[in-house]
Amino acid sequence: MTDTTISALADPVREWERGAWCLAALALAARGEAGSLTHAARDVLEAAGVPEHTLASSPLTPAQIEALASAGLLKTAGLLTGRDVSWADQSDDALRAQGQASGIAAAMFAQFVVPNYPELGARLAQPGARMLDVGTGVGALGAGFAIAFPALSVTGIDVMPRVLELAQQTVAEAGLQERMELRLQDVAALDEEGVYDLAWLPAPFVPERAFTEGVRRIARALRPGGMVMIGHGRLEGPPVDDALTRLQTIAYGGTPIDGAAATDLLTELRLGDAKTLQTPPGAPGITVAFR
Ligand SMILES: C[S@@+](CC[C@H](N)C(=O)[O-])C[C@H]1O[C@@H](n2cnc3c(N)ncnc32)[C@H](O)[C@@H]1O
């Protein structure tokens, strides 16, 4: 290797390693054990512009902050050591923290989707309105929709019994027992017709075979005029971001589609007005269509 190739690698490696260590510092500071490691971690955060009071004033618990900061590190370490960490292997705190992050989806939906489709907003406000939340996880996203739309009943389905137990807690804590139903079910086995006004399908978390069959079954499960909303990676950013999104989606066993592929898929299923919506930077891509 020449000097130039060594320095061409050294600079990015140094930068990326810095990011990994900053995340580790955040996890350690949140864990907060007594000792010099925690002090040093707090110094890193302070110098990086994340002082201790930022952690204390976060709506997340320290355990959730630790889980969020370490999720990517544990996943990548697992990939490299052959001891892969799946979604199911994470702690309850990690699942809750990630679920809580997806809980803001309902607010985003109200802000960025409903204004484009006022009829849908009116439909979701009608008594008897129903939503399907695929991959409901700890139920935060579904609960967020039920809270944002007080007439809406939500059916959350997931393939993991353990997350459904956590989702039961979310439902009970939010007092949504009357309006949120949870089911152990693979979206590829969904067998309902004409019952939902809105369906959410997060491509990055659903394996490709289940996704392809699931979207077909969702199309049938919608009421006429109902909307399917596919969440997907945004593969239109800087090339490195797009390539990372693909890598992460494959590593997590999901479906790496973008807005154009989602639009084609929904159109092939004879759903109408398929369109990828504008979402803010950092938010997932969303492609919608109507039955
Ligand atoms: C990132 S989590 C969703 C988080 C969720 N929005 C929340 O509020 O907690 C993705 C979920 O999709 C579920 N999942 C994966 N494949 C599925 C399938 N074929 N059918 C239904 N759920 C599936 C996983 O078990 C996992 O719980």
CSV table of C-alpha atoms in Angstrom, one decimal, residues 9-291:
chain,number,residue,atom,x,y,z
A,9,LEU,CA,-8.2,5.3,4.5
A,10,ALA,CA,-6.9,6.9,7.7
A,11,ASP,CA,-9.0,10.1,7.5
A,12,PRO,CA,-12.5,8.4,7.1
A,13,VAL,CA,-11.6,5.7,9.6
A,14,ARG,CA,-10.7,8.3,12.2
A,15,GLU,CA,-13.9,10.2,11.6
A,16,TRP,CA,-16.2,7.2,11.7
A,17,GLU,CA,-14.4,5.8,14.8
A,18,ARG,CA,-15.0,9.1,16.5
A,19,GLY,CA,-18.8,8.7,15.9
A,20,ALA,CA,-18.8,5.2,17.3
A,21,TRP,CA,-17.0,6.3,20.4
A,22,CYS,CA,-19.3,9.3,20.9
A,23,LEU,CA,-22.3,6.9,20.8
A,24,ALA,CA,-20.5,4.7,23.4
A,25,ALA,CA,-19.9,7.8,25.5
A,26,LEU,CA,-23.6,8.6,25.4
A,27,ALA,CA,-24.5,5.0,26.4
A,28,LEU,CA,-22.0,5.0,29.3
A,29,ALA,CA,-23.1,8.4,30.5
A,30,ALA,CA,-26.7,7.4,30.5
A,31,ARG,CA,-25.8,4.2,32.3
A,32,GLY,CA,-24.2,6.4,34.9
A,33,GLU,CA,-22.1,3.9,36.9
A,34,ALA,CA,-19.7,5.4,39.4
A,35,GLY,CA,-16.1,5.6,38.1
A,36,SER,CA,-13.6,7.3,35.9
A,37,LEU,CA,-15.1,5.8,32.7
A,38,THR,CA,-18.4,7.6,33.3
A,39,HIS,CA,-16.6,10.8,34.1
A,40,ALA,CA,-14.6,10.6,30.9
A,41,ALA,CA,-17.8,9.8,28.9
A,42,ARG,CA,-19.5,12.8,30.3
A,43,ASP,CA,-16.5,15.0,29.4
A,44,VAL,CA,-16.8,13.7,25.8
A,45,LEU,CA,-20.5,14.7,25.7
A,46,GLU,CA,-19.9,18.1,27.2
A,47,ALA,CA,-17.1,18.8,24.7
A,48,ALA,CA,-19.4,17.5,21.9
A,49,GLY,CA,-22.2,20.0,22.9
A,50,VAL,CA,-24.4,17.5,24.7
A,51,PRO,CA,-24.1,18.5,28.4
A,52,GLU,CA,-25.4,16.3,31.2
A,53,HIS,CA,-28.6,18.3,31.8
A,54,THR,CA,-29.7,17.4,28.2
A,55,LEU,CA,-29.9,13.8,29.2
A,56,ALA,CA,-31.7,14.7,32.4
A,57,SER,CA,-34.3,16.7,30.6
A,58,SER,CA,-34.9,14.1,27.9
A,59,PRO,CA,-38.4,12.5,27.8
A,60,LEU,CA,-36.5,9.1,27.5
A,61,THR,CA,-35.4,7.3,30.7
A,62,PRO,CA,-31.6,6.8,31.1
A,63,ALA,CA,-32.1,3.1,30.3
A,64,GLN,CA,-33.8,4.1,27.0
A,65,ILE,CA,-31.1,6.6,26.1
A,66,GLU,CA,-28.5,3.9,26.7
A,67,ALA,CA,-30.5,1.4,24.6
A,68,LEU,CA,-30.9,3.9,21.7
A,69,ALA,CA,-27.2,4.9,21.8
A,70,SER,CA,-26.0,1.4,21.8
A,71,ALA,CA,-28.5,-0.3,19.3
A,72,GLY,CA,-26.4,0.4,16.2
A,73,LEU,CA,-23.1,-0.4,17.9
A,74,LEU,CA,-24.4,-3.7,19.2
A,75,LYS,CA,-25.9,-4.6,15.8
A,76,THR,CA,-22.7,-3.8,13.9
A,77,ALA,CA,-20.5,-5.5,16.5
A,78,GLY,CA,-22.8,-8.6,16.2
A,79,LEU,CA,-22.5,-8.5,12.4
A,80,LEU,CA,-18.7,-8.4,12.6
A,81,THR,CA,-18.3,-11.1,15.2
A,82,GLY,CA,-20.9,-13.5,13.8
A,83,ARG,CA,-23.1,-13.0,16.9
A,84,ASP,CA,-25.8,-11.1,15.2
A,85,VAL,CA,-28.3,-9.2,17.3
A,86,SER,CA,-31.9,-9.3,15.9
A,87,TRP,CA,-34.7,-6.9,16.7
A,88,ALA,CA,-36.0,-9.7,19.1
A,89,ASP,CA,-32.7,-9.9,21.0
A,90,GLN,CA,-32.9,-6.4,22.3
A,91,SER,CA,-33.8,-5.5,25.8
A,92,ASP,CA,-37.3,-4.3,26.7
A,93,ASP,CA,-35.9,-0.8,27.2
A,94,ALA,CA,-34.4,-0.8,23.7
A,95,LEU,CA,-37.6,-2.0,22.1
A,96,ARG,CA,-39.6,0.7,24.1
A,97,ALA,CA,-37.1,3.4,23.2
A,98,GLN,CA,-37.3,2.6,19.5
A,99,GLY,CA,-41.0,2.3,19.6
A,100,GLN,CA,-41.3,5.6,21.4
A,101,ALA,CA,-39.3,7.1,18.5
A,102,SER,CA,-41.9,5.8,16.0
A,103,GLY,CA,-44.7,7.2,18.3
A,104,ILE,CA,-44.2,10.6,16.6
A,105,ALA,CA,-45.4,9.1,13.3
A,106,ALA,CA,-49.0,10.1,14.0
A,107,ALA,CA,-48.1,13.8,14.6
A,108,MET,CA,-46.1,13.7,11.3
A,109,PHE,CA,-49.0,12.1,9.5
A,110,ALA,CA,-51.4,14.8,10.8
A,111,GLN,CA,-48.9,17.5,9.7
A,112,PHE,CA,-47.6,16.2,6.4
A,113,VAL,CA,-50.2,13.7,5.0
A,114,VAL,CA,-53.7,14.8,6.1
A,115,PRO,CA,-53.4,18.3,4.6
A,116,ASN,CA,-52.9,16.7,1.2
A,117,TYR,CA,-55.9,14.4,1.6
A,118,PRO,CA,-58.7,16.3,3.6
A,119,GLU,CA,-61.2,13.5,2.7
A,120,LEU,CA,-59.0,11.0,4.5
A,121,GLY,CA,-58.8,13.3,7.5
A,122,ALA,CA,-62.6,13.4,7.6
A,123,ARG,CA,-62.8,9.6,7.1
A,124,LEU,CA,-60.5,9.0,10.1
A,125,ALA,CA,-62.7,11.3,12.2
A,126,GLN,CA,-65.8,9.2,11.5
A,127,PRO,CA,-67.2,6.7,14.0
A,128,GLY,CA,-66.1,3.2,13.0
A,129,ALA,CA,-62.9,4.3,11.3
A,130,ARG,CA,-60.2,1.6,11.4
A,131,MET,CA,-56.5,1.4,10.9
A,132,LEU,CA,-54.1,-1.5,10.5
A,133,ASP,CA,-50.7,-1.1,12.1
A,134,VAL,CA,-48.3,-3.8,10.6
A,135,GLY,CA,-45.3,-4.6,12.8
A,136,THR,CA,-46.9,-2.9,15.7
A,137,GLY,CA,-43.9,-3.7,17.9
A,138,VAL,CA,-44.5,-2.1,21.4
A,139,GLY,CA,-47.6,-0.4,20.0
A,140,ALA,CA,-46.3,3.2,20.2
A,141,LEU,CA,-47.1,4.1,16.6
A,142,GLY,CA,-50.6,2.6,16.7
A,143,ALA,CA,-51.3,4.2,20.1
A,144,GLY,CA,-50.2,7.5,18.7
A,145,PHE,CA,-52.7,7.3,15.9
A,146,ALA,CA,-55.5,6.3,18.2
A,147,ILE,CA,-54.7,9.3,20.4
A,148,ALA,CA,-54.5,11.7,17.4
A,149,PHE,CA,-57.8,10.4,16.0
A,150,PRO,CA,-60.2,9.8,18.8
A,151,ALA,CA,-62.8,8.0,16.6
A,152,LEU,CA,-60.2,5.6,15.2
A,153,SER,CA,-59.8,1.9,16.2
A,154,VAL,CA,-56.4,0.4,15.6
A,155,THR,CA,-55.5,-3.2,14.9
A,156,GLY,CA,-51.8,-3.9,15.6
A,157,ILE,CA,-50.3,-7.1,14.2
A,158,ASP,CA,-46.8,-8.5,14.8
A,159,VAL,CA,-45.0,-11.8,14.5
A,160,MET,CA,-43.3,-11.6,17.9
A,161,PRO,CA,-45.2,-12.6,21.0
A,162,ARG,CA,-42.8,-10.7,23.3
A,163,VAL,CA,-43.3,-7.3,21.7
A,164,LEU,CA,-47.1,-7.9,21.8
A,165,GLU,CA,-46.8,-8.2,25.6
A,166,LEU,CA,-45.0,-4.8,25.7
A,167,ALA,CA,-47.7,-3.4,23.4
A,168,GLN,CA,-50.4,-4.6,25.8
A,169,GLN,CA,-48.7,-2.4,28.4
A,170,THR,CA,-48.6,0.6,26.0
A,171,VAL,CA,-52.4,0.1,25.3
A,172,ALA,CA,-53.2,-0.2,29.1
A,173,GLU,CA,-51.1,2.9,30.0
A,174,ALA,CA,-52.8,5.0,27.3
A,175,GLY,CA,-56.2,3.7,28.3
A,176,LEU,CA,-56.9,2.5,24.8
A,177,GLN,CA,-58.2,-1.0,25.6
A,178,GLU,CA,-61.5,-0.2,23.8
A,179,ARG,CA,-59.9,1.1,20.6
A,180,MET,CA,-56.7,-0.9,20.1
A,181,GLU,CA,-56.6,-4.6,19.3
A,182,LEU,CA,-53.4,-6.6,19.2
A,183,ARG,CA,-52.9,-9.8,17.2
A,184,LEU,CA,-50.1,-12.3,16.7
A,185,GLN,CA,-50.2,-12.4,12.9
A,186,ASP,CA,-47.8,-12.2,9.9
A,187,VAL,CA,-48.9,-9.6,7.4
A,188,ALA,CA,-48.4,-12.3,4.7
A,189,ALA,CA,-51.3,-14.2,6.3
A,190,LEU,CA,-53.6,-11.2,6.6
A,191,ASP,CA,-57.0,-12.5,5.5
A,192,GLU,CA,-59.5,-9.7,5.7
A,193,GLU,CA,-61.4,-7.8,3.0
A,194,GLY,CA,-62.7,-4.2,2.9
A,195,VAL,CA,-62.3,-3.3,6.6
A,196,TYR,CA,-59.5,-0.7,7.0
A,197,ASP,CA,-59.5,3.0,6.2
A,198,LEU,CA,-55.7,3.3,6.7
A,199,ALA,CA,-52.9,0.7,6.7
A,200,TRP,CA,-49.3,1.3,7.7
A,201,LEU,CA,-46.6,-1.1,6.3
A,202,PRO,CA,-43.0,-0.4,7.3
A,203,ALA,CA,-40.8,-1.9,4.5
A,204,PRO,CA,-37.5,-1.7,6.4
A,205,PHE,CA,-38.6,-4.1,9.1
A,206,VAL,CA,-40.6,-6.6,7.1
A,207,PRO,CA,-38.7,-9.3,5.2
A,208,GLU,CA,-39.0,-9.2,1.4
A,209,ARG,CA,-41.3,-12.2,0.9
A,210,ALA,CA,-43.7,-11.2,3.7
A,211,PHE,CA,-43.7,-7.6,2.4
A,212,THR,CA,-44.5,-8.5,-1.2
A,213,GLU,CA,-47.4,-10.9,-0.1
A,214,GLY,CA,-48.4,-8.5,2.7
A,215,VAL,CA,-48.9,-5.5,0.4
A,216,ARG,CA,-51.2,-7.6,-1.9
A,217,ARG,CA,-53.2,-8.7,1.1
A,218,ILE,CA,-53.4,-5.1,2.5
A,219,ALA,CA,-54.7,-3.9,-0.8
A,220,ARG,CA,-57.7,-6.3,-0.4
A,221,ALA,CA,-58.1,-5.5,3.3
A,222,LEU,CA,-58.7,-1.8,2.6
A,223,ARG,CA,-62.2,-0.3,2.4
A,224,PRO,CA,-62.9,1.4,-1.0
A,225,GLY,CA,-61.3,4.9,-0.6
A,226,GLY,CA,-58.9,3.6,2.1
A,227,MET,CA,-55.2,4.5,2.1
A,228,VAL,CA,-52.2,2.3,2.3
A,229,MET,CA,-49.0,4.0,3.5
A,230,ILE,CA,-45.7,2.3,3.0
A,231,GLY,CA,-42.8,3.5,5.1
A,232,HIS,CA,-39.4,3.0,3.3
A,233,GLY,CA,-35.9,4.2,3.2
A,234,ARG,CA,-35.2,7.5,1.4
A,235,LEU,CA,-32.9,6.5,-1.4
A,236,GLU,CA,-32.6,9.9,-3.0
A,237,GLY,CA,-30.1,11.6,-0.6
A,238,PRO,CA,-26.3,11.8,-0.8
A,239,PRO,CA,-25.0,8.4,-2.2
A,240,VAL,CA,-23.3,7.4,1.1
A,241,ASP,CA,-26.6,7.9,3.0
A,242,ASP,CA,-28.5,5.8,0.4
A,243,ALA,CA,-25.9,3.1,0.4
A,244,LEU,CA,-26.0,3.0,4.2
A,245,THR,CA,-29.8,2.8,4.2
A,246,ARG,CA,-29.6,-0.2,2.0
A,247,LEU,CA,-26.9,-1.9,4.1
A,248,GLN,CA,-28.9,-1.3,7.3
A,249,THR,CA,-32.2,-2.5,5.8
A,250,ILE,CA,-30.5,-5.7,4.6
A,251,ALA,CA,-28.7,-6.2,7.9
A,252,TYR,CA,-32.0,-5.9,9.8
A,253,GLY,CA,-33.7,-8.4,7.4
A,254,GLY,CA,-36.1,-5.8,5.8
A,255,THR,CA,-37.1,-4.8,2.3
A,256,PRO,CA,-34.8,-2.1,0.8
A,257,ILE,CA,-37.2,-0.4,-1.6
A,258,ASP,CA,-37.4,3.3,-2.4
A,259,GLY,CA,-40.3,5.6,-3.3
A,260,ALA,CA,-40.2,4.8,-7.0
A,261,ALA,CA,-40.3,1.0,-6.4
A,262,ALA,CA,-43.1,1.4,-3.9
A,263,THR,CA,-45.1,3.6,-6.3
A,264,ASP,CA,-44.7,0.9,-9.1
A,265,LEU,CA,-45.7,-1.8,-6.7
A,266,LEU,CA,-48.9,-0.1,-5.6
A,267,THR,CA,-49.8,0.9,-9.1
A,268,GLU,CA,-49.4,-2.8,-10.3
A,269,LEU,CA,-51.8,-3.7,-7.6
A,270,ARG,CA,-54.3,-1.4,-9.2
A,271,LEU,CA,-54.4,1.0,-6.3
A,272,GLY,CA,-55.0,4.6,-7.3
A,273,ASP,CA,-53.0,7.9,-7.0
A,274,ALA,CA,-49.8,6.2,-5.8
A,275,LYS,CA,-47.4,8.9,-4.8
A,276,THR,CA,-44.3,9.4,-2.7
A,277,LEU,CA,-44.9,12.3,-0.2
A,278,GLN,CA,-42.5,15.0,0.9
A,279,THR,CA,-41.3,14.2,4.4
A,280,PRO,CA,-38.9,16.2,6.4
A,281,PRO,CA,-35.1,15.4,6.5
A,282,GLY,CA,-34.4,12.5,8.8
A,283,ALA,CA,-38.0,11.1,8.6
A,284,PRO,CA,-38.7,7.9,6.6
A,285,GLY,CA,-39.9,8.1,3.0
A,286,ILE,CA,-43.7,7.5,2.7
A,287,THR,CA,-45.5,6.3,-0.4
A,288,VAL,CA,-49.3,6.2,-0.3
A,289,ALA,CA,-52.1,4.9,-2.6
A,290,PHE,CA,-55.9,4.4,-2.4
A,291,ARG,CA,-58.2,1.5,-3.0
